[in-house]
mmCIF file of C-alpha atoms in Angstrom:
data_model
loop_
_atom_site.group_PDB
_atom_site.id
_atom_site.type_symbol
_atom_site.label_atom_id
_atom_site.label_comp_id
_atom_site.label_asym_id
_atom_site.label_seq_id
_atom_site.Cartn_x
_atom_site.Cartn_y
_atom_site.Cartn_z
ATOM 1 C CA MET R 1396 136.490 105.395 77.008
ATOM 2 C CA TRP R 1397 133.381 103.455 77.948
ATOM 3 C CA VAL R 1398 130.035 105.263 78.191
ATOM 4 C CA ALA R 1399 126.990 103.565 79.753
ATOM 5 C CA VAL R 1400 123.443 104.834 79.209
ATOM 6 C CA VAL R 1401 120.920 104.170 81.985
ATOM 7 C CA GLY R 1402 117.293 105.115 82.633
ATOM 8 C CA GLY R 1403 113.766 103.797 82.861
ATOM 9 C CA LEU R 1404 111.634 102.011 80.318
ATOM 10 C CA GLY R 1405 111.078 104.000 77.135
ATOM 11 C CA THR R 1406 113.438 106.872 77.920
ATOM 12 C CA GLY R 1407 115.377 106.441 74.684
ATOM 13 C CA LYS R 1408 118.527 104.689 75.915
ATOM 14 C CA GLU R 1409 119.165 102.890 72.655
ATOM 15 C CA ARG R 1410 118.465 105.975 70.578
ATOM 16 C CA ILE R 1411 120.878 108.121 72.591
ATOM 17 C CA ALA R 1412 123.541 105.385 72.565
ATOM 18 C CA LYS R 1413 123.258 105.048 68.799
ATOM 19 C CA MET R 1414 123.516 108.811 68.265
ATOM 20 C CA ILE R 1415 126.640 109.046 70.430
ATOM 21 C CA SER R 1416 128.269 106.151 68.628
ATOM 22 C CA GLU R 1417 127.533 107.685 65.226
ATOM 23 C CA LYS R 1418 128.694 111.152 66.180
ATOM 24 C CA ASP R 1419 131.897 110.239 67.968
ATOM 25 C CA LYS R 1420 132.646 107.012 66.075
ATOM 26 C CA PHE R 1421 132.305 104.974 69.251
ATOM 27 C CA ASN R 1422 131.813 101.246 69.092
ATOM 28 C CA LEU R 1423 128.235 100.466 70.055
ATOM 29 C CA TYR R 1424 127.159 97.610 72.300
ATOM 30 C CA GLN R 1425 123.412 97.265 72.458
ATOM 31 C CA GLU R 1426 121.295 95.031 74.599
ATOM 32 C CA GLU R 1427 121.176 91.446 73.448
ATOM 33 C CA SER R 1428 117.702 90.117 72.886
ATOM 34 C CA VAL R 1429 116.367 88.003 75.718
ATOM 35 C CA ASP R 1430 114.018 85.074 75.289
ATOM 36 C CA LEU R 1431 110.935 85.473 77.473
ATOM 37 C CA ALA R 1432 110.858 89.274 77.026
ATOM 38 C CA LEU R 1433 107.307 89.217 75.676
ATOM 39 C CA GLU R 1434 106.190 86.514 78.098
ATOM 40 C CA PHE R 1435 107.580 88.609 80.935
ATOM 41 C CA GLN R 1436 105.624 91.669 79.846
ATOM 42 C CA LEU R 1437 102.426 89.664 79.578
ATOM 43 C CA ASN R 1438 102.877 87.758 82.843
ATOM 44 C CA PRO R 1439 105.625 89.326 84.974
ATOM 45 C CA ALA R 1440 104.841 87.287 88.089
ATOM 46 C CA LYS R 1441 105.418 84.029 86.267
ATOM 47 C CA HIS R 1442 108.552 84.967 84.364
ATOM 48 C CA ALA R 1443 110.274 87.638 86.486
ATOM 49 C CA PHE R 1444 112.937 85.404 88.032
ATOM 50 C CA ARG R 1445 114.106 83.796 84.814
ATOM 51 C CA HIS R 1446 113.876 87.054 82.885
ATOM 52 C CA GLN R 1447 115.987 88.992 85.408
ATOM 53 C CA LEU R 1448 118.573 86.238 85.519
ATOM 54 C CA LEU R 1449 118.790 86.202 81.728
ATOM 55 C CA LEU R 1450 119.218 89.982 81.662
ATOM 56 C CA MET R 1451 121.916 89.910 84.341
ATOM 57 C CA MET R 1452 123.732 87.091 82.562
ATOM 58 C CA ASN R 1453 123.707 88.982 79.266
ATOM 59 C CA LYS R 1454 124.732 92.302 80.792
ATOM 60 C CA PHE R 1455 127.491 90.655 82.814
ATOM 61 C CA SER R 1456 129.047 88.947 79.798
ATOM 62 C CA GLN R 1457 128.761 92.178 77.809
ATOM 63 C CA GLN R 1458 130.473 94.221 80.522
ATOM 64 C CA ILE R 1459 133.229 91.606 80.865
ATOM 65 C CA LYS R 1460 133.704 91.705 77.087
ATOM 66 C CA ILE R 1461 134.020 95.497 77.179
ATOM 67 C CA GLN R 1462 136.504 95.342 80.079
ATOM 68 C CA ASN R 1463 138.646 92.792 78.282
ATOM 69 C CA ARG R 1464 139.126 94.961 75.212
ATOM 70 C CA LYS R 1465 142.743 95.961 75.243
ATOM 71 C CA ASP R 1466 142.673 98.515 72.439
ATOM 72 C CA ASN R 1467 141.167 101.327 74.503
ATOM 73 C CA THR R 1468 138.482 101.836 71.869
ATOM 74 C CA ASN R 1469 135.573 104.130 72.694
ATOM 75 C CA ILE R 1470 132.432 102.206 73.493
ATOM 76 C CA VAL R 1471 128.820 103.036 74.200
ATOM 77 C CA SER R 1472 126.578 100.532 75.913
ATOM 78 C CA THR R 1473 123.023 100.645 77.189
ATOM 79 C CA ARG R 1474 122.251 99.481 80.699
ATOM 80 C CA LEU R 1475 124.457 97.930 83.309
ATOM 81 C CA VAL R 1476 124.128 94.918 85.555
ATOM 82 C CA GLU R 1477 123.505 97.531 88.263
ATOM 83 C CA ASP R 1478 120.619 98.906 86.251
ATOM 84 C CA VAL R 1479 119.042 95.474 86.011
ATOM 85 C CA PHE R 1480 119.436 95.001 89.754
ATOM 86 C CA ILE R 1481 117.558 98.241 90.437
ATOM 87 C CA PHE R 1482 114.727 96.838 88.330
ATOM 88 C CA SER R 1483 114.760 93.641 90.421
ATOM 89 C CA GLN R 1484 114.117 95.761 93.504
ATOM 90 C CA PHE R 1485 110.950 97.049 91.863
ATOM 91 C CA LEU R 1486 109.870 93.562 90.905
ATOM 92 C CA LEU R 1487 110.174 92.634 94.573
ATOM 93 C CA LYS R 1488 108.236 95.717 95.602
ATOM 94 C CA PHE R 1489 105.411 94.892 93.200
ATOM 95 C CA GLU R 1490 105.523 91.247 94.350
ATOM 96 C CA PHE R 1491 106.394 89.949 90.911
ATOM 97 C CA LEU R 1492 109.450 88.413 92.554
ATOM 98 C CA SER R 1493 109.234 86.483 95.797
ATOM 99 C CA PHE R 1494 111.613 87.578 98.539
ATOM 100 C CA GLU R 1495 113.438 84.263 98.252
ATOM 101 C CA ASP R 1496 113.950 84.643 94.502
ATOM 102 C CA PHE R 1497 115.043 88.249 94.961
ATOM 103 C CA LYS R 1498 117.698 87.115 97.467
ATOM 104 C CA ILE R 1499 119.024 84.689 94.854
ATOM 105 C CA ILE R 1500 119.253 87.482 92.299
ATOM 106 C CA GLU R 1501 120.947 89.676 94.873
ATOM 107 C CA THR R 1502 123.466 86.890 95.537
ATOM 108 C CA VAL R 1503 124.264 86.675 91.839
ATOM 109 C CA TYR R 1504 124.551 90.451 91.621
ATOM 110 C CA LYS R 1505 126.943 90.652 94.586
ATOM 111 C CA LYS R 1506 129.107 87.957 93.040
ATOM 112 C CA GLN R 1507 129.112 89.605 89.630
ATOM 113 C CA ARG R 1508 129.918 93.105 90.769
ATOM 114 C CA VAL R 1509 133.251 91.969 92.236
ATOM 115 C CA ALA R 1510 134.435 91.219 88.694
ATOM 116 C CA LEU R 1511 133.060 94.406 87.151
ATOM 117 C CA GLU R 1512 134.894 97.617 86.457
ATOM 118 C CA PRO R 1513 133.008 100.915 86.264
ATOM 119 C CA PRO R 1514 132.291 102.753 83.029
ATOM 120 C CA ASP R 1515 134.138 106.043 82.479
ATOM 121 C CA ILE R 1516 130.923 108.031 82.038
ATOM 122 C CA VAL R 1517 127.297 107.300 82.901
ATOM 123 C CA ILE R 1518 124.501 109.087 81.054
ATOM 124 C CA LEU R 1519 121.304 109.102 83.082
ATOM 125 C CA LEU R 1520 118.090 109.697 81.133
ATOM 126 C CA ASN R 1521 115.572 111.229 83.506
ATOM 127 C CA SER R 1522 112.042 110.693 82.252
ATOM 128 C CA SER R 1523 108.550 111.687 83.227
ATOM 129 C CA GLN R 1524 105.366 109.696 83.388
ATOM 130 C CA THR R 1525 104.167 111.309 80.163
ATOM 131 C CA ILE R 1526 106.937 109.884 78.050
ATOM 132 C CA THR R 1527 106.717 106.361 79.406
ATOM 133 C CA ASN R 1528 102.945 106.289 79.228
ATOM 134 C CA HIS R 1529 103.206 107.215 75.584
ATOM 135 C CA VAL R 1530 105.596 104.362 75.012
ATOM 136 C CA SER R 1531 103.465 101.893 76.920
ATOM 137 C CA LYS R 1532 100.508 102.619 74.636
ATOM 138 C CA GLU R 1533 102.673 101.635 71.710
ATOM 139 C CA LEU R 1534 103.548 98.402 73.452
ATOM 140 C CA SER R 1535 101.047 95.729 74.250
ATOM 141 C CA GLY R 1536 99.351 97.745 76.944
ATOM 142 C CA LYS R 1537 100.176 95.003 79.390
ATOM 143 C CA VAL R 1538 103.212 96.683 80.909
ATOM 144 C CA CYS R 1539 101.270 99.297 82.835
ATOM 145 C CA ASN R 1540 102.708 98.113 86.122
ATOM 146 C CA PHE R 1541 106.088 99.423 85.050
ATOM 147 C CA THR R 1542 104.806 102.746 83.778
ATOM 148 C CA ASN R 1543 102.408 103.882 86.464
ATOM 149 C CA SER R 1544 103.060 107.062 88.382
ATOM 150 C CA GLU R 1545 104.189 105.326 91.573
ATOM 151 C CA TYR R 1546 106.781 103.314 89.728
ATOM 152 C CA ILE R 1547 108.068 106.284 87.737
ATOM 153 C CA ALA R 1548 108.313 108.477 90.847
ATOM 154 C CA ASP R 1549 110.201 105.773 92.731
ATOM 155 C CA LEU R 1550 112.482 105.004 89.802
ATOM 156 C CA ASN R 1551 113.341 108.665 89.282
ATOM 157 C CA ALA R 1552 114.035 109.047 92.998
ATOM 158 C CA ARG R 1553 116.463 106.140 92.883
ATOM 159 C CA TYR R 1554 118.217 107.488 89.821
ATOM 160 C CA GLU R 1555 118.392 110.942 91.385
ATOM 161 C CA ALA R 1556 119.960 109.351 94.463
ATOM 162 C CA LEU R 1557 122.363 107.607 92.129
ATOM 163 C CA ALA R 1558 123.230 110.963 90.591
ATOM 164 C CA GLU R 1559 124.105 112.286 94.034
ATOM 165 C CA LYS R 1560 126.021 109.274 95.246
ATOM 166 C CA ILE R 1561 127.723 108.129 92.092
ATOM 167 C CA ALA R 1562 131.483 108.432 91.959
ATOM 168 C CA VAL R 1563 131.819 108.150 88.171
ATOM 169 C CA PRO R 1564 131.311 111.286 86.018
ATOM 170 C CA LEU R 1565 127.611 111.446 85.336
ATOM 171 C CA ILE R 1566 125.608 113.370 82.764
ATOM 172 C CA GLU R 1567 121.989 113.790 83.799
ATOM 173 C CA VAL R 1568 119.720 114.463 80.851
ATOM 174 C CA ASP R 1569 116.163 115.744 81.137
ATOM 175 C CA ILE R 1570 114.411 113.697 78.502
ATOM 176 C CA ASN R 1571 111.044 115.362 79.156
ATOM 177 C CA SER R 1572 111.813 118.226 76.799
ATOM 178 C CA ASP R 1573 111.943 117.700 73.048
ATOM 179 C CA PHE R 1574 114.540 115.250 71.878
ATOM 180 C CA ASP R 1575 116.772 117.848 70.191
ATOM 181 C CA THR R 1576 117.131 119.707 73.493
ATOM 182 C CA ALA R 1577 117.935 116.462 75.273
ATOM 183 C CA TRP R 1578 120.545 115.632 72.666
ATOM 184 C CA VAL R 1579 122.223 119.030 73.149
ATOM 185 C CA GLN R 1580 122.552 118.184 76.856
ATOM 186 C CA VAL R 1581 124.215 114.875 76.008
ATOM 187 C CA GLU R 1582 126.662 116.463 73.545
ATOM 188 C CA HIS R 1583 127.526 119.282 75.918
ATOM 189 C CA GLY R 1584 128.027 116.857 78.806
ATOM 190 C CA ILE R 1585 130.374 114.615 76.857
ATOM 191 C CA GLU R 1586 132.394 117.538 75.489
ATOM 192 C CA SER R 1587 132.868 119.037 78.945
ATOM 193 C CA LEU R 1588 133.958 115.685 80.358
ATOM 194 C CA LYS R 1589 136.496 115.116 77.602
ATOM 195 C CA THR R 1590 138.606 117.864 79.110
ATOM 196 C CA THR R 1591 138.128 116.598 82.650
ATOM 197 C CA ARG R 1592 140.278 113.987 84.325
ATOM 198 C CA LEU R 1593 138.122 110.895 84.662
ATOM 199 C CA VAL R 1594 137.739 109.327 88.064
ATOM 200 C CA GLY R 1595 137.684 105.536 88.278
ATOM 201 C CA GLN R 1596 135.759 104.910 91.458
ATOM 202 C CA THR R 1597 133.164 102.153 91.476
ATOM 203 C CA ILE R 1598 129.536 103.191 91.301
ATOM 204 C CA TRP R 1599 128.221 100.078 92.979
ATOM 205 C CA GLU R 1600 129.794 101.019 96.280
ATOM 206 C CA THR R 1601 126.930 103.455 96.699
ATOM 207 C CA PRO R 1602 124.175 102.693 99.237
ATOM 208 C CA LEU R 1603 121.682 102.843 96.371
ATOM 209 C CA LEU R 1604 123.166 99.892 94.578
ATOM 210 C CA ARG R 1605 123.736 97.969 97.755
ATOM 211 C CA GLY R 1606 119.967 98.146 98.130
ATOM 212 C CA GLU R 1607 120.121 100.274 101.264
ATOM 213 C CA LEU R 1608 117.980 103.138 100.028
ATOM 214 C CA MET M 1226 108.748 46.763 91.466
ATOM 215 C CA ASP M 1227 112.274 46.504 90.107
ATOM 216 C CA ALA M 1228 111.174 48.371 87.061
ATOM 217 C CA VAL M 1229 109.825 51.183 89.219
ATOM 218 C CA ARG M 1230 113.038 51.275 91.271
ATOM 219 C CA LYS M 1231 115.103 51.390 88.081
ATOM 220 C CA LEU M 1232 113.013 54.212 86.762
ATOM 221 C CA VAL M 1233 113.354 56.195 89.976
ATOM 222 C CA ARG M 1234 117.119 55.598 89.994
ATOM 223 C CA LYS M 1235 117.391 56.672 86.365
ATOM 224 C CA LYS M 1236 115.472 59.846 87.134
ATOM 225 C CA LEU M 1237 117.694 60.582 90.117
ATOM 226 C CA GLU M 1238 120.821 60.063 88.031
ATOM 227 C CA GLU M 1239 119.436 62.375 85.401
ATOM 228 C CA LYS M 1240 118.743 65.022 88.020
ATOM 229 C CA THR M 1241 122.203 64.622 89.580
ATOM 230 C CA GLY M 1242 123.800 64.893 86.161
ATOM 231 C CA LEU M 1243 121.725 67.936 85.419
ATOM 232 C CA LYS M 1244 122.805 69.578 88.652
ATOM 233 C CA LEU M 1245 126.498 68.930 88.011
ATOM 234 C CA SER M 1246 126.169 70.213 84.483
ATOM 235 C CA LEU M 1247 124.373 73.324 85.699
ATOM 236 C CA GLN M 1248 127.002 73.923 88.375
ATOM 237 C CA LEU M 1249 129.670 73.923 85.669
ATOM 238 C CA LYS M 1250 127.719 76.359 83.545
ATOM 239 C CA VAL M 1251 127.050 78.708 86.453
ATOM 240 C CA ASP M 1252 130.742 78.648 87.414
ATOM 241 C CA THR M 1253 131.809 79.687 83.953
ATOM 242 C CA VAL M 1254 129.010 82.103 83.154
ATOM 243 C CA PHE M 1255 128.515 84.170 86.300
ATOM 244 C CA LEU M 1256 131.924 84.159 87.961
ATOM 245 C CA PRO M 1257 135.002 84.341 85.743
ATOM 246 C CA ASN M 1258 136.736 87.177 83.983
ATOM 247 C CA ASP M 1259 136.170 85.584 80.627
ATOM 248 C CA VAL M 1260 132.620 84.328 80.163
ATOM 249 C CA ASN M 1261 132.322 80.970 78.399
ATOM 250 C CA LYS M 1262 130.151 81.641 75.348
ATOM 251 C CA LYS M 1263 128.924 78.084 74.802
ATOM 252 C CA ASN M 1264 127.945 77.625 78.443
ATOM 253 C CA LYS M 1265 126.252 81.002 78.403
ATOM 254 C CA GLU M 1266 124.144 80.013 75.410
ATOM 255 C CA GLU M 1267 123.236 76.702 77.022
ATOM 256 C CA LEU M 1268 122.277 78.353 80.295
ATOM 257 C CA HIS M 1269 120.255 80.917 78.352
ATOM 258 C CA ASP M 1270 118.445 78.072 76.649
ATOM 259 C CA TYR M 1271 117.929 76.280 79.960
ATOM 260 C CA LEU M 1272 116.476 79.339 81.650
ATOM 261 C CA SER M 1273 114.170 79.986 78.735
ATOM 262 C CA ASN M 1274 112.839 76.471 78.304
ATOM 263 C CA SER M 1275 113.085 74.408 81.495
ATOM 264 C CA ILE M 1276 110.125 73.458 83.607
ATOM 265 C CA GLU M 1277 109.783 75.014 87.042
ATOM 266 C CA GLU M 1278 110.924 71.856 88.831
ATOM 267 C CA ASP M 1279 114.276 71.936 87.037
ATOM 268 C CA ILE M 1280 114.732 75.650 87.668
ATOM 269 C CA GLU M 1281 114.754 74.718 91.379
ATOM 270 C CA PHE M 1282 118.109 72.986 90.799
ATOM 271 C CA LEU M 1283 119.508 76.178 89.392
ATOM 272 C CA LYS M 1284 118.164 78.154 92.352
ATOM 273 C CA ASP M 1285 119.914 75.753 94.744
ATOM 274 C CA ILE M 1286 123.217 76.300 92.966
ATOM 275 C CA LEU M 1287 122.820 80.060 92.858
ATOM 276 C CA ARG M 1288 121.832 80.219 96.543
ATOM 277 C CA ASN M 1289 125.167 78.632 97.407
ATOM 278 C CA MET M 1290 127.260 80.905 95.265
ATOM 279 C CA LEU M 1291 128.435 83.014 98.194
#
């Protein structure tokens, strides 16, 4: 079984993924570090194109690696290529990416998704502005463009649309409450799905991920 | 003048070689079922360190992927 954890900046994707892997003895795939991450935060307009391409390249190779495992081992991963593509749409909206560069990223994404298989379960961490603002203060303070209320509202709307449209079993977790409560939601969601027949339809066939919403 | 022409030609050859090399990396990093690790690392390095002018080559290749 392959579980993917998605959600906005600072929602605790890595923390949740690690807890699942420890509890259920899943193999854990975490995000590979990307050069330019700090540069991107400090100057998103200058580094957005390269940074997004690096992220998509890393996520693609990670997803291919997971797909090619033949031993049916349980795996938890954070973020998907699809997740990164959603972020690219925001970079376009905020004019950190030119339309031309966005179209290139979209081309890469369309090519990649043909080779990708869906995860068995997606865990969506639904955050509020409060949480991400708290996180942004701990960061350099330069990432405010990705934590302002407009961005958070739009991001949550897109993830909520994903929750409605998605064809893969999805666990939506309200991460606004205390973390223990959120964790109970994750555990309960996974347990209930273990007894359910998993459906293998692709999530990227949704209008959301085709960029039509 | 010959020296200038030679220099220009050398630069062009370098750029052509770079483009071919990048095309190979893109083909084996973004498209296949089994991602080539060495090419991925090299492309990662290229994206992280190249000047903007050279990134334009990569954009050309990626534009033509479909």
